[in-house]
Amino acid sequence: MATHFEFLVEEPSMEAFLSVLLPRILAAQATFDIHTYQGKSDLLKKLDGRLRGYARWLPQDHRIVVLVDRDDDDCASLKTSLDDISTKAGLNTKASANPVWQVVNRIAIEELEAWFFGEWKAVRAAYPKLNANTVSKQAYRDCDKIAGGTWEALERVMKPHGYFTGGLRKVELATAVGAQFNPAECVSPSFRKLHDALAEAISPLGGHANVG
């Protein structure tokens, strides 16, 4: 059972979102630290060294969560690459044959803002002038497949209602939505993957399942 998580994320908005969300997911069962990089390239460049450092001291009840956006990468190839880096660093991944994992690599398929489209009640709780029916439109119905960039889509939805008319302030948005976000309500498959891994890790058998 995990009692502490180390999160490696690529940008400040994800850090802001997780900072207000994780205390509700992990409750009093586990602590966490979030390490933010200057973008995905910076994270990937430094990941091997960081993981090799963890491999030298990581306690048995600690877990590492690597979280990146897919961007233009092939999702399966990116996941395989992250798992390979983790394995070569000497750590067991959730996808490995070893039943006791230390690292889980997770990919936000269409950026953090796709998760917000997947939990629209939270967005409307933070920004109540938004239309409740927005996510029933075909363009937003499948939040992990919104075309053309999800933060841009969210900005376009918010501006006509008087929000972020000067441009989306992603950290402010992530903090406000994160404070309202109900993990059980989010329909984004990529968020569900992250949430399920965390829930499993803090369960009494945490880290002993090996479903990638």
JSON list of C-alpha atoms in Angstrom, two decimals:
[
{"chain": "A", "resi": 1, "resn": "MET", "atom": "CA", "xyz": [0.00, 0.00, 0.00]},
{"chain": "A", "resi": 2, "resn": "ALA", "atom": "CA", "xyz": [1.42, 3.36, -1.04]},
{"chain": "A", "resi": 3, "resn": "THR", "atom": "CA", "xyz": [1.87, 6.07, 1.57]},
{"chain": "A", "resi": 4, "resn": "HIS", "atom": "CA", "xyz": [3.62, 8.64, -0.62]},
{"chain": "A", "resi": 5, "resn": "PHE", "atom": "CA", "xyz": [3.60, 9.66, -4.29]},
{"chain": "A", "resi": 6, "resn": "GLU", "atom": "CA", "xyz": [6.14, 11.56, -6.34]},
{"chain": "A", "resi": 7, "resn": "PHE", "atom": "CA", "xyz": [4.45, 13.22, -9.34]},
{"chain": "A", "resi": 8, "resn": "LEU", "atom": "CA", "xyz": [6.48, 14.35, -12.35]},
{"chain": "A", "resi": 9, "resn": "VAL", "atom": "CA", "xyz": [4.45, 16.72, -14.55]},
{"chain": "A", "resi": 10, "resn": "GLU", "atom": "CA", "xyz": [5.29, 18.90, -17.52]},
{"chain": "A", "resi": 11, "resn": "GLU", "atom": "CA", "xyz": [3.67, 22.24, -16.70]},
{"chain": "A", "resi": 12, "resn": "PRO", "atom": "CA", "xyz": [2.44, 24.50, -13.86]},
{"chain": "A", "resi": 13, "resn": "SER", "atom": "CA", "xyz": [-1.26, 24.13, -14.73]},
{"chain": "A", "resi": 14, "resn": "MET", "atom": "CA", "xyz": [-1.14, 20.38, -14.09]},
{"chain": "A", "resi": 15, "resn": "GLU", "atom": "CA", "xyz": [0.66, 21.05, -10.82]},
{"chain": "A", "resi": 16, "resn": "ALA", "atom": "CA", "xyz": [-2.04, 23.56, -9.83]},
{"chain": "A", "resi": 17, "resn": "PHE", "atom": "CA", "xyz": [-4.82, 21.11, -10.69]},
{"chain": "A", "resi": 18, "resn": "LEU", "atom": "CA", "xyz": [-3.25, 18.18, -8.83]},
{"chain": "A", "resi": 19, "resn": "SER", "atom": "CA", "xyz": [-2.40, 20.31, -5.80]},
{"chain": "A", "resi": 20, "resn": "VAL", "atom": "CA", "xyz": [-6.07, 20.93, -5.07]},
{"chain": "A", "resi": 21, "resn": "LEU", "atom": "CA", "xyz": [-7.39, 17.58, -6.32]},
{"chain": "A", "resi": 22, "resn": "LEU", "atom": "CA", "xyz": [-5.00, 15.04, -4.81]},
{"chain": "A", "resi": 23, "resn": "PRO", "atom": "CA", "xyz": [-5.83, 15.72, -1.15]},
{"chain": "A", "resi": 24, "resn": "ARG", "atom": "CA", "xyz": [-9.38, 14.59, -1.93]},
{"chain": "A", "resi": 25, "resn": "ILE", "atom": "CA", "xyz": [-8.30, 11.46, -3.82]},
{"chain": "A", "resi": 26, "resn": "LEU", "atom": "CA", "xyz": [-5.59, 10.38, -1.41]},
{"chain": "A", "resi": 27, "resn": "ALA", "atom": "CA", "xyz": [-7.35, 11.66, 1.71]},
{"chain": "A", "resi": 28, "resn": "ALA", "atom": "CA", "xyz": [-5.20, 10.95, 4.77]},
{"chain": "A", "resi": 29, "resn": "GLN", "atom": "CA", "xyz": [-3.83, 7.74, 3.29]},
{"chain": "A", "resi": 30, "resn": "ALA", "atom": "CA", "xyz": [-0.88, 9.16, 1.41]},
{"chain": "A", "resi": 31, "resn": "THR", "atom": "CA", "xyz": [1.24, 12.28, 0.98]},
{"chain": "A", "resi": 32, "resn": "PHE", "atom": "CA", "xyz": [2.56, 13.65, -2.29]},
{"chain": "A", "resi": 33, "resn": "ASP", "atom": "CA", "xyz": [5.13, 15.94, -3.88]},
{"chain": "A", "resi": 34, "resn": "ILE", "atom": "CA", "xyz": [4.76, 17.41, -7.36]},
{"chain": "A", "resi": 35, "resn": "HIS", "atom": "CA", "xyz": [7.80, 18.19, -9.49]},
{"chain": "A", "resi": 36, "resn": "THR", "atom": "CA", "xyz": [7.11, 20.46, -12.45]},
{"chain": "A", "resi": 37, "resn": "TYR", "atom": "CA", "xyz": [9.25, 20.74, -15.58]},
{"chain": "A", "resi": 38, "resn": "GLN", "atom": "CA", "xyz": [9.48, 23.36, -18.28]},
{"chain": "A", "resi": 39, "resn": "GLY", "atom": "CA", "xyz": [7.38, 21.45, -20.76]},
{"chain": "A", "resi": 40, "resn": "LYS", "atom": "CA", "xyz": [7.22, 17.91, -22.04]},
{"chain": "A", "resi": 41, "resn": "SER", "atom": "CA", "xyz": [10.62, 18.02, -23.77]},
{"chain": "A", "resi": 42, "resn": "ASP", "atom": "CA", "xyz": [12.32, 19.13, -20.57]},
{"chain": "A", "resi": 43, "resn": "LEU", "atom": "CA", "xyz": [10.63, 16.37, -18.57]},
{"chain": "A", "resi": 44, "resn": "LEU", "atom": "CA", "xyz": [11.51, 13.65, -21.08]},
{"chain": "A", "resi": 45, "resn": "LYS", "atom": "CA", "xyz": [15.12, 14.87, -21.33]},
{"chain": "A", "resi": 46, "resn": "LYS", "atom": "CA", "xyz": [15.61, 14.68, -17.57]},
{"chain": "A", "resi": 47, "resn": "LEU", "atom": "CA", "xyz": [13.41, 11.66, -16.85]},
{"chain": "A", "resi": 48, "resn": "ASP", "atom": "CA", "xyz": [16.09, 8.98, -17.04]},
{"chain": "A", "resi": 49, "resn": "GLY", "atom": "CA", "xyz": [18.37, 10.75, -14.58]},
{"chain": "A", "resi": 50, "resn": "ARG", "atom": "CA", "xyz": [15.53, 11.53, -12.22]},
{"chain": "A", "resi": 51, "resn": "LEU", "atom": "CA", "xyz": [14.29, 7.93, -12.19]},
{"chain": "A", "resi": 52, "resn": "ARG", "atom": "CA", "xyz": [17.80, 6.55, -11.70]},
{"chain": "A", "resi": 53, "resn": "GLY", "atom": "CA", "xyz": [18.06, 8.81, -8.68]},
{"chain": "A", "resi": 54, "resn": "TYR", "atom": "CA", "xyz": [14.79, 7.49, -7.29]},
{"chain": "A", "resi": 55, "resn": "ALA", "atom": "CA", "xyz": [15.93, 3.90, -7.88]},
{"chain": "A", "resi": 56, "resn": "ARG", "atom": "CA", "xyz": [18.75, 4.43, -5.40]},
{"chain": "A", "resi": 57, "resn": "TRP", "atom": "CA", "xyz": [16.55, 5.34, -2.45]},
{"chain": "A", "resi": 58, "resn": "LEU", "atom": "CA", "xyz": [12.84, 4.79, -3.15]},
{"chain": "A", "resi": 59, "resn": "PRO", "atom": "CA", "xyz": [11.13, 3.24, -0.12]},
{"chain": "A", "resi": 60, "resn": "GLN", "atom": "CA", "xyz": [8.86, 0.24, -0.69]},
{"chain": "A", "resi": 61, "resn": "ASP", "atom": "CA", "xyz": [5.70, 2.22, 0.04]},
{"chain": "A", "resi": 62, "resn": "HIS", "atom": "CA", "xyz": [6.47, 5.09, -2.35]},
{"chain": "A", "resi": 63, "resn": "ARG", "atom": "CA", "xyz": [5.16, 5.36, -5.91]},
{"chain": "A", "resi": 64, "resn": "ILE", "atom": "CA", "xyz": [6.17, 7.57, -8.84]},
{"chain": "A", "resi": 65, "resn": "VAL", "atom": "CA", "xyz": [3.60, 8.97, -11.28]},
{"chain": "A", "resi": 66, "resn": "VAL", "atom": "CA", "xyz": [4.86, 10.35, -14.60]},
{"chain": "A", "resi": 67, "resn": "LEU", "atom": "CA", "xyz": [2.20, 12.39, -16.35]},
{"chain": "A", "resi": 68, "resn": "VAL", "atom": "CA", "xyz": [2.62, 13.89, -19.82]},
{"chain": "A", "resi": 69, "resn": "ASP", "atom": "CA", "xyz": [0.39, 15.12, -22.65]},
{"chain": "A", "resi": 70, "resn": "ARG", "atom": "CA", "xyz": [0.20, 13.02, -25.78]},
{"chain": "A", "resi": 71, "resn": "ASP", "atom": "CA", "xyz": [0.45, 16.05, -28.11]},
{"chain": "A", "resi": 72, "resn": "ASP", "atom": "CA", "xyz": [1.29, 14.72, -31.59]},
{"chain": "A", "resi": 73, "resn": "ASP", "atom": "CA", "xyz": [2.89, 11.50, -30.35]},
{"chain": "A", "resi": 74, "resn": "ASP", "atom": "CA", "xyz": [1.47, 8.05, -30.93]},
{"chain": "A", "resi": 75, "resn": "CYS", "atom": "CA", "xyz": [-0.03, 7.17, -27.57]},
{"chain": "A", "resi": 76, "resn": "ALA", "atom": "CA", "xyz": [1.11, 3.52, -27.51]},
{"chain": "A", "resi": 77, "resn": "SER", "atom": "CA", "xyz": [4.66, 4.39, -28.61]},
{"chain": "A", "resi": 78, "resn": "LEU", "atom": "CA", "xyz": [4.92, 7.17, -26.03]},
{"chain": "A", "resi": 79, "resn": "LYS", "atom": "CA", "xyz": [3.70, 4.85, -23.27]},
{"chain": "A", "resi": 80, "resn": "THR", "atom": "CA", "xyz": [6.19, 2.16, -24.33]},
{"chain": "A", "resi": 81, "resn": "SER", "atom": "CA", "xyz": [9.01, 4.71, -24.38]},
{"chain": "A", "resi": 82, "resn": "LEU", "atom": "CA", "xyz": [8.16, 5.93, -20.88]},
{"chain": "A", "resi": 83, "resn": "ASP", "atom": "CA", "xyz": [7.96, 2.37, -19.58]},
{"chain": "A", "resi": 84, "resn": "ASP", "atom": "CA", "xyz": [11.33, 1.53, -21.20]},
{"chain": "A", "resi": 85, "resn": "ILE", "atom": "CA", "xyz": [13.00, 4.55, -19.56]},
{"chain": "A", "resi": 86, "resn": "SER", "atom": "CA", "xyz": [11.58, 3.50, -16.20]},
{"chain": "A", "resi": 87, "resn": "THR", "atom": "CA", "xyz": [12.72, -0.12, -16.58]},
{"chain": "A", "resi": 88, "resn": "LYS", "atom": "CA", "xyz": [16.23, 0.85, -17.68]},
{"chain": "A", "resi": 89, "resn": "ALA", "atom": "CA", "xyz": [16.45, 3.11, -14.63]},
{"chain": "A", "resi": 90, "resn": "GLY", "atom": "CA", "xyz": [15.91, 0.03, -12.49]},
{"chain": "A", "resi": 91, "resn": "LEU", "atom": "CA", "xyz": [12.27, 0.61, -11.48]},
{"chain": "A", "resi": 92, "resn": "ASN", "atom": "CA", "xyz": [9.28, -1.66, -11.94]},
{"chain": "A", "resi": 93, "resn": "THR", "atom": "CA", "xyz": [6.46, -0.16, -13.99]},
{"chain": "A", "resi": 94, "resn": "LYS", "atom": "CA", "xyz": [2.77, -0.88, -13.61]},
{"chain": "A", "resi": 95, "resn": "ALA", "atom": "CA", "xyz": [2.84, -2.48, -17.06]},
{"chain": "A", "resi": 96, "resn": "SER", "atom": "CA", "xyz": [5.68, -4.85, -16.18]},
{"chain": "A", "resi": 97, "resn": "ALA", "atom": "CA", "xyz": [5.40, -8.52, -15.28]},
{"chain": "A", "resi": 98, "resn": "ASN", "atom": "CA", "xyz": [6.57, -7.71, -11.76]},
{"chain": "A", "resi": 99, "resn": "PRO", "atom": "CA", "xyz": [3.44, -7.56, -9.58]},
{"chain": "A", "resi": 100, "resn": "VAL", "atom": "CA", "xyz": [4.92, -4.88, -7.30]},
{"chain": "A", "resi": 101, "resn": "TRP", "atom": "CA", "xyz": [5.16, -1.69, -9.33]},
{"chain": "A", "resi": 102, "resn": "GLN", "atom": "CA", "xyz": [7.02, 1.50, -8.46]},
{"chain": "A", "resi": 103, "resn": "VAL", "atom": "CA", "xyz": [6.26, 3.73, -11.47]},
{"chain": "A", "resi": 104, "resn": "VAL", "atom": "CA", "xyz": [3.06, 4.37, -13.38]},
{"chain": "A", "resi": 105, "resn": "ASN", "atom": "CA", "xyz": [3.27, 6.31, -16.64]},
{"chain": "A", "resi": 106, "resn": "ARG", "atom": "CA", "xyz": [0.09, 8.11, -17.61]},
{"chain": "A", "resi": 107, "resn": "ILE", "atom": "CA", "xyz": [-0.78, 10.20, -20.66]},
{"chain": "A", "resi": 108, "resn": "ALA", "atom": "CA", "xyz": [-3.31, 13.02, -20.85]},
{"chain": "A", "resi": 109, "resn": "ILE", "atom": "CA", "xyz": [-4.62, 12.23, -24.33]},
{"chain": "A", "resi": 110, "resn": "GLU", "atom": "CA", "xyz": [-5.74, 15.77, -25.20]},
{"chain": "A", "resi": 111, "resn": "GLU", "atom": "CA", "xyz": [-4.14, 17.91, -22.49]},
{"chain": "A", "resi": 112, "resn": "LEU", "atom": "CA", "xyz": [-5.42, 18.72, -19.02]},
{"chain": "A", "resi": 113, "resn": "GLU", "atom": "CA", "xyz": [-8.34, 20.75, -20.35]},
{"chain": "A", "resi": 114, "resn": "ALA", "atom": "CA", "xyz": [-9.87, 17.60, -21.89]},
{"chain": "A", "resi": 115, "resn": "TRP", "atom": "CA", "xyz": [-10.38, 16.34, -18.35]},
{"chain": "A", "resi": 116, "resn": "PHE", "atom": "CA", "xyz": [-12.29, 19.54, -17.64]},
{"chain": "A", "resi": 117, "resn": "PHE", "atom": "CA", "xyz": [-14.66, 18.87, -20.54]},
{"chain": "A", "resi": 118, "resn": "GLY", "atom": "CA", "xyz": [-15.07, 15.41, -19.00]},
{"chain": "A", "resi": 119, "resn": "GLU", "atom": "CA", "xyz": [-16.24, 16.87, -15.68]},
{"chain": "A", "resi": 120, "resn": "TRP", "atom": "CA", "xyz": [-18.28, 19.81, -16.93]},
{"chain": "A", "resi": 121, "resn": "LYS", "atom": "CA", "xyz": [-20.19, 20.22, -13.68]},
{"chain": "A", "resi": 122, "resn": "ALA", "atom": "CA", "xyz": [-16.93, 21.21, -12.01]},
{"chain": "A", "resi": 123, "resn": "VAL", "atom": "CA", "xyz": [-16.21, 23.78, -14.72]},
{"chain": "A", "resi": 124, "resn": "ARG", "atom": "CA", "xyz": [-19.70, 25.25, -14.38]},
{"chain": "A", "resi": 125, "resn": "ALA", "atom": "CA", "xyz": [-19.39, 25.31, -10.59]},
{"chain": "A", "resi": 126, "resn": "ALA", "atom": "CA", "xyz": [-16.31, 27.49, -11.00]},
{"chain": "A", "resi": 127, "resn": "TYR", "atom": "CA", "xyz": [-17.71, 29.49, -13.93]},
{"chain": "A", "resi": 128, "resn": "PRO", "atom": "CA", "xyz": [-21.53, 29.39, -13.58]},
{"chain": "A", "resi": 129, "resn": "LYS", "atom": "CA", "xyz": [-22.37, 31.49, -16.64]},
{"chain": "A", "resi": 130, "resn": "LEU", "atom": "CA", "xyz": [-21.26, 28.64, -18.93]},
{"chain": "A", "resi": 131, "resn": "ASN", "atom": "CA", "xyz": [-23.92, 26.63, -20.74]},
{"chain": "A", "resi": 132, "resn": "ALA", "atom": "CA", "xyz": [-24.76, 23.26, -19.17]},
{"chain": "A", "resi": 133, "resn": "ASN", "atom": "CA", "xyz": [-25.41, 21.78, -22.61]},
{"chain": "A", "resi": 134, "resn": "THR", "atom": "CA", "xyz": [-21.99, 22.59, -24.08]},
{"chain": "A", "resi": 135, "resn": "VAL", "atom": "CA", "xyz": [-20.63, 19.07, -23.64]},
{"chain": "A", "resi": 136, "resn": "SER", "atom": "CA", "xyz": [-23.66, 17.53, -25.32]},
{"chain": "A", "resi": 137, "resn": "LYS", "atom": "CA", "xyz": [-22.52, 19.09, -28.63]},
{"chain": "A", "resi": 138, "resn": "GLN", "atom": "CA", "xyz": [-20.80, 16.65, -30.95]},
{"chain": "A", "resi": 139, "resn": "ALA", "atom": "CA", "xyz": [-17.51, 18.58, -30.92]},
{"chain": "A", "resi": 140, "resn": "TYR", "atom": "CA", "xyz": [-17.14, 18.14, -27.16]},
{"chain": "A", "resi": 141, "resn": "ARG", "atom": "CA", "xyz": [-19.03, 14.91, -26.50]},
{"chain": "A", "resi": 142, "resn": "ASP", "atom": "CA", "xyz": [-15.90, 12.71, -26.48]},
{"chain": "A", "resi": 143, "resn": "CYS", "atom": "CA", "xyz": [-13.55, 14.81, -24.39]},
{"chain": "A", "resi": 144, "resn": "ASP", "atom": "CA", "xyz": [-10.42, 12.82, -25.22]},
{"chain": "A", "resi": 145, "resn": "LYS", "atom": "CA", "xyz": [-11.02, 13.34, -28.95]},
{"chain": "A", "resi": 146, "resn": "ILE", "atom": "CA", "xyz": [-11.69, 17.08, -29.13]},
{"chain": "A", "resi": 147, "resn": "ALA", "atom": "CA", "xyz": [-9.99, 18.32, -32.27]},
{"chain": "A", "resi": 148, "resn": "GLY", "atom": "CA", "xyz": [-7.76, 21.38, -32.57]},
{"chain": "A", "resi": 149, "resn": "GLY", "atom": "CA", "xyz": [-6.50, 21.67, -28.99]},
{"chain": "A", "resi": 150, "resn": "THR", "atom": "CA", "xyz": [-8.58, 21.46, -25.83]},
{"chain": "A", "resi": 151, "resn": "TRP", "atom": "CA", "xyz": [-7.37, 24.61, -24.08]},
{"chain": "A", "resi": 152, "resn": "GLU", "atom": "CA", "xyz": [-8.12, 26.58, -27.22]},
{"chain": "A", "resi": 153, "resn": "ALA", "atom": "CA", "xyz": [-11.58, 24.96, -27.35]},
{"chain": "A", "resi": 154, "resn": "LEU", "atom": "CA", "xyz": [-12.22, 25.80, -23.72]},
{"chain": "A", "resi": 155, "resn": "GLU", "atom": "CA", "xyz": [-11.13, 29.39, -24.30]},
{"chain": "A", "resi": 156, "resn": "ARG", "atom": "CA", "xyz": [-13.55, 29.68, -27.21]},
{"chain": "A", "resi": 157, "resn": "VAL", "atom": "CA", "xyz": [-16.38, 28.38, -25.04]},
{"chain": "A", "resi": 158, "resn": "MET", "atom": "CA", "xyz": [-15.61, 30.70, -22.14]},
{"chain": "A", "resi": 159, "resn": "LYS", "atom": "CA", "xyz": [-15.00, 34.02, -23.88]},
{"chain": "A", "resi": 160, "resn": "PRO", "atom": "CA", "xyz": [-18.61, 34.65, -25.03]},
{"chain": "A", "resi": 161, "resn": "HIS", "atom": "CA", "xyz": [-19.67, 34.37, -21.39]},
{"chain": "A", "resi": 162, "resn": "GLY", "atom": "CA", "xyz": [-17.18, 36.97, -20.23]},
{"chain": "A", "resi": 163, "resn": "TYR", "atom": "CA", "xyz": [-14.49, 34.63, -18.89]},
{"chain": "A", "resi": 164, "resn": "PHE", "atom": "CA", "xyz": [-10.82, 35.01, -19.87]},
{"chain": "A", "resi": 165, "resn": "THR", "atom": "CA", "xyz": [-11.58, 37.55, -22.57]},
{"chain": "A", "resi": 166, "resn": "GLY", "atom": "CA", "xyz": [-7.89, 38.52, -22.58]},
{"chain": "A", "resi": 167, "resn": "GLY", "atom": "CA", "xyz": [-6.75, 34.90, -22.98]},
{"chain": "A", "resi": 168, "resn": "LEU", "atom": "CA", "xyz": [-6.95, 31.74, -20.92]},
{"chain": "A", "resi": 169, "resn": "ARG", "atom": "CA", "xyz": [-4.96, 31.87, -17.69]},
{"chain": "A", "resi": 170, "resn": "LYS", "atom": "CA", "xyz": [-4.34, 28.15, -17.40]},
{"chain": "A", "resi": 171, "resn": "VAL", "atom": "CA", "xyz": [-3.04, 27.99, -13.83]},
{"chain": "A", "resi": 172, "resn": "GLU", "atom": "CA", "xyz": [-5.93, 30.10, -12.50]},
{"chain": "A", "resi": 173, "resn": "LEU", "atom": "CA", "xyz": [-8.40, 27.93, -14.42]},
{"chain": "A", "resi": 174, "resn": "ALA", "atom": "CA", "xyz": [-6.81, 24.67, -13.22]},
{"chain": "A", "resi": 175, "resn": "THR", "atom": "CA", "xyz": [-6.94, 25.79, -9.59]},
{"chain": "A", "resi": 176, "resn": "ALA", "atom": "CA", "xyz": [-10.57, 26.91, -9.81]},
{"chain": "A", "resi": 177, "resn": "VAL", "atom": "CA", "xyz": [-11.79, 23.79, -11.62]},
{"chain": "A", "resi": 178, "resn": "GLY", "atom": "CA", "xyz": [-9.63, 21.46, -9.54]},
{"chain": "A", "resi": 179, "resn": "ALA", "atom": "CA", "xyz": [-11.28, 22.76, -6.38]},
{"chain": "A", "resi": 180, "resn": "GLN", "atom": "CA", "xyz": [-14.67, 21.66, -7.75]},
{"chain": "A", "resi": 181, "resn": "PHE", "atom": "CA", "xyz": [-13.57, 18.54, -9.62]},
{"chain": "A", "resi": 182, "resn": "ASN", "atom": "CA", "xyz": [-15.27, 15.27, -8.69]},
{"chain": "A", "resi": 183, "resn": "PRO", "atom": "CA", "xyz": [-13.01, 12.36, -9.79]},
{"chain": "A", "resi": 184, "resn": "ALA", "atom": "CA", "xyz": [-15.93, 9.94, -9.78]},
{"chain": "A", "resi": 185, "resn": "GLU", "atom": "CA", "xyz": [-17.84, 12.09, -12.28]},
{"chain": "A", "resi": 186, "resn": "CYS", "atom": "CA", "xyz": [-15.09, 12.60, -14.88]},
{"chain": "A", "resi": 187, "resn": "VAL", "atom": "CA", "xyz": [-15.75, 10.61, -18.06]},
{"chain": "A", "resi": 188, "resn": "SER", "atom": "CA", "xyz": [-12.33, 11.15, -19.67]},
{"chain": "A", "resi": 189, "resn": "PRO", "atom": "CA", "xyz": [-10.78, 7.69, -20.23]},
{"chain": "A", "resi": 190, "resn": "SER", "atom": "CA", "xyz": [-7.27, 9.06, -19.73]},
{"chain": "A", "resi": 191, "resn": "PHE", "atom": "CA", "xyz": [-8.23, 10.62, -16.40]},
{"chain": "A", "resi": 192, "resn": "ARG", "atom": "CA", "xyz": [-9.91, 7.37, -15.36]},
{"chain": "A", "resi": 193, "resn": "LYS", "atom": "CA", "xyz": [-6.62, 5.54, -16.03]},
{"chain": "A", "resi": 194, "resn": "LEU", "atom": "CA", "xyz": [-4.79, 7.91, -13.70]},
{"chain": "A", "resi": 195, "resn": "HIS", "atom": "CA", "xyz": [-7.46, 7.78, -11.02]},
{"chain": "A", "resi": 196, "resn": "ASP", "atom": "CA", "xyz": [-7.67, 3.98, -11.11]},
{"chain": "A", "resi": 197, "resn": "ALA", "atom": "CA", "xyz": [-3.90, 3.66, -10.65]},
{"chain": "A", "resi": 198, "resn": "LEU", "atom": "CA", "xyz": [-3.93, 5.96, -7.62]},
{"chain": "A", "resi": 199, "resn": "ALA", "atom": "CA", "xyz": [-6.93, 4.19, -6.10]},
{"chain": "A", "resi": 200, "resn": "GLU", "atom": "CA", "xyz": [-5.25, 0.85, -6.56]},
{"chain": "A", "resi": 201, "resn": "ALA", "atom": "CA", "xyz": [-1.99, 2.06, -5.04]},
{"chain": "A", "resi": 202, "resn": "ILE", "atom": "CA", "xyz": [-3.62, 3.24, -1.82]},
{"chain": "A", "resi": 203, "resn": "SER", "atom": "CA", "xyz": [-5.76, 0.12, -1.50]},
{"chain": "A", "resi": 204, "resn": "PRO", "atom": "CA", "xyz": [-4.60, -2.58, 0.95]},
{"chain": "A", "resi": 205, "resn": "LEU", "atom": "CA", "xyz": [-3.12, -4.52, -2.00]},
{"chain": "A", "resi": 206, "resn": "GLY", "atom": "CA", "xyz": [-1.70, -1.37, -3.54]},
{"chain": "A", "resi": 207, "resn": "GLY", "atom": "CA", "xyz": [0.91, -1.83, -6.24]},
{"chain": "A", "resi": 208, "resn": "HIS", "atom": "CA", "xyz": [0.38, -5.55, -6.50]},
{"chain": "A", "resi": 209, "resn": "ALA", "atom": "CA", "xyz": [-1.71, -5.52, -9.67]},
{"chain": "A", "resi": 210, "resn": "ASN", "atom": "CA", "xyz": [-0.03, -5.38, -13.05]},
{"chain": "A", "resi": 211, "resn": "VAL", "atom": "CA", "xyz": [-2.66, -4.10, -15.45]},
{"chain": "A", "resi": 212, "resn": "GLY", "atom": "CA", "xyz": [-0.64, -1.49, -17.49]}
]
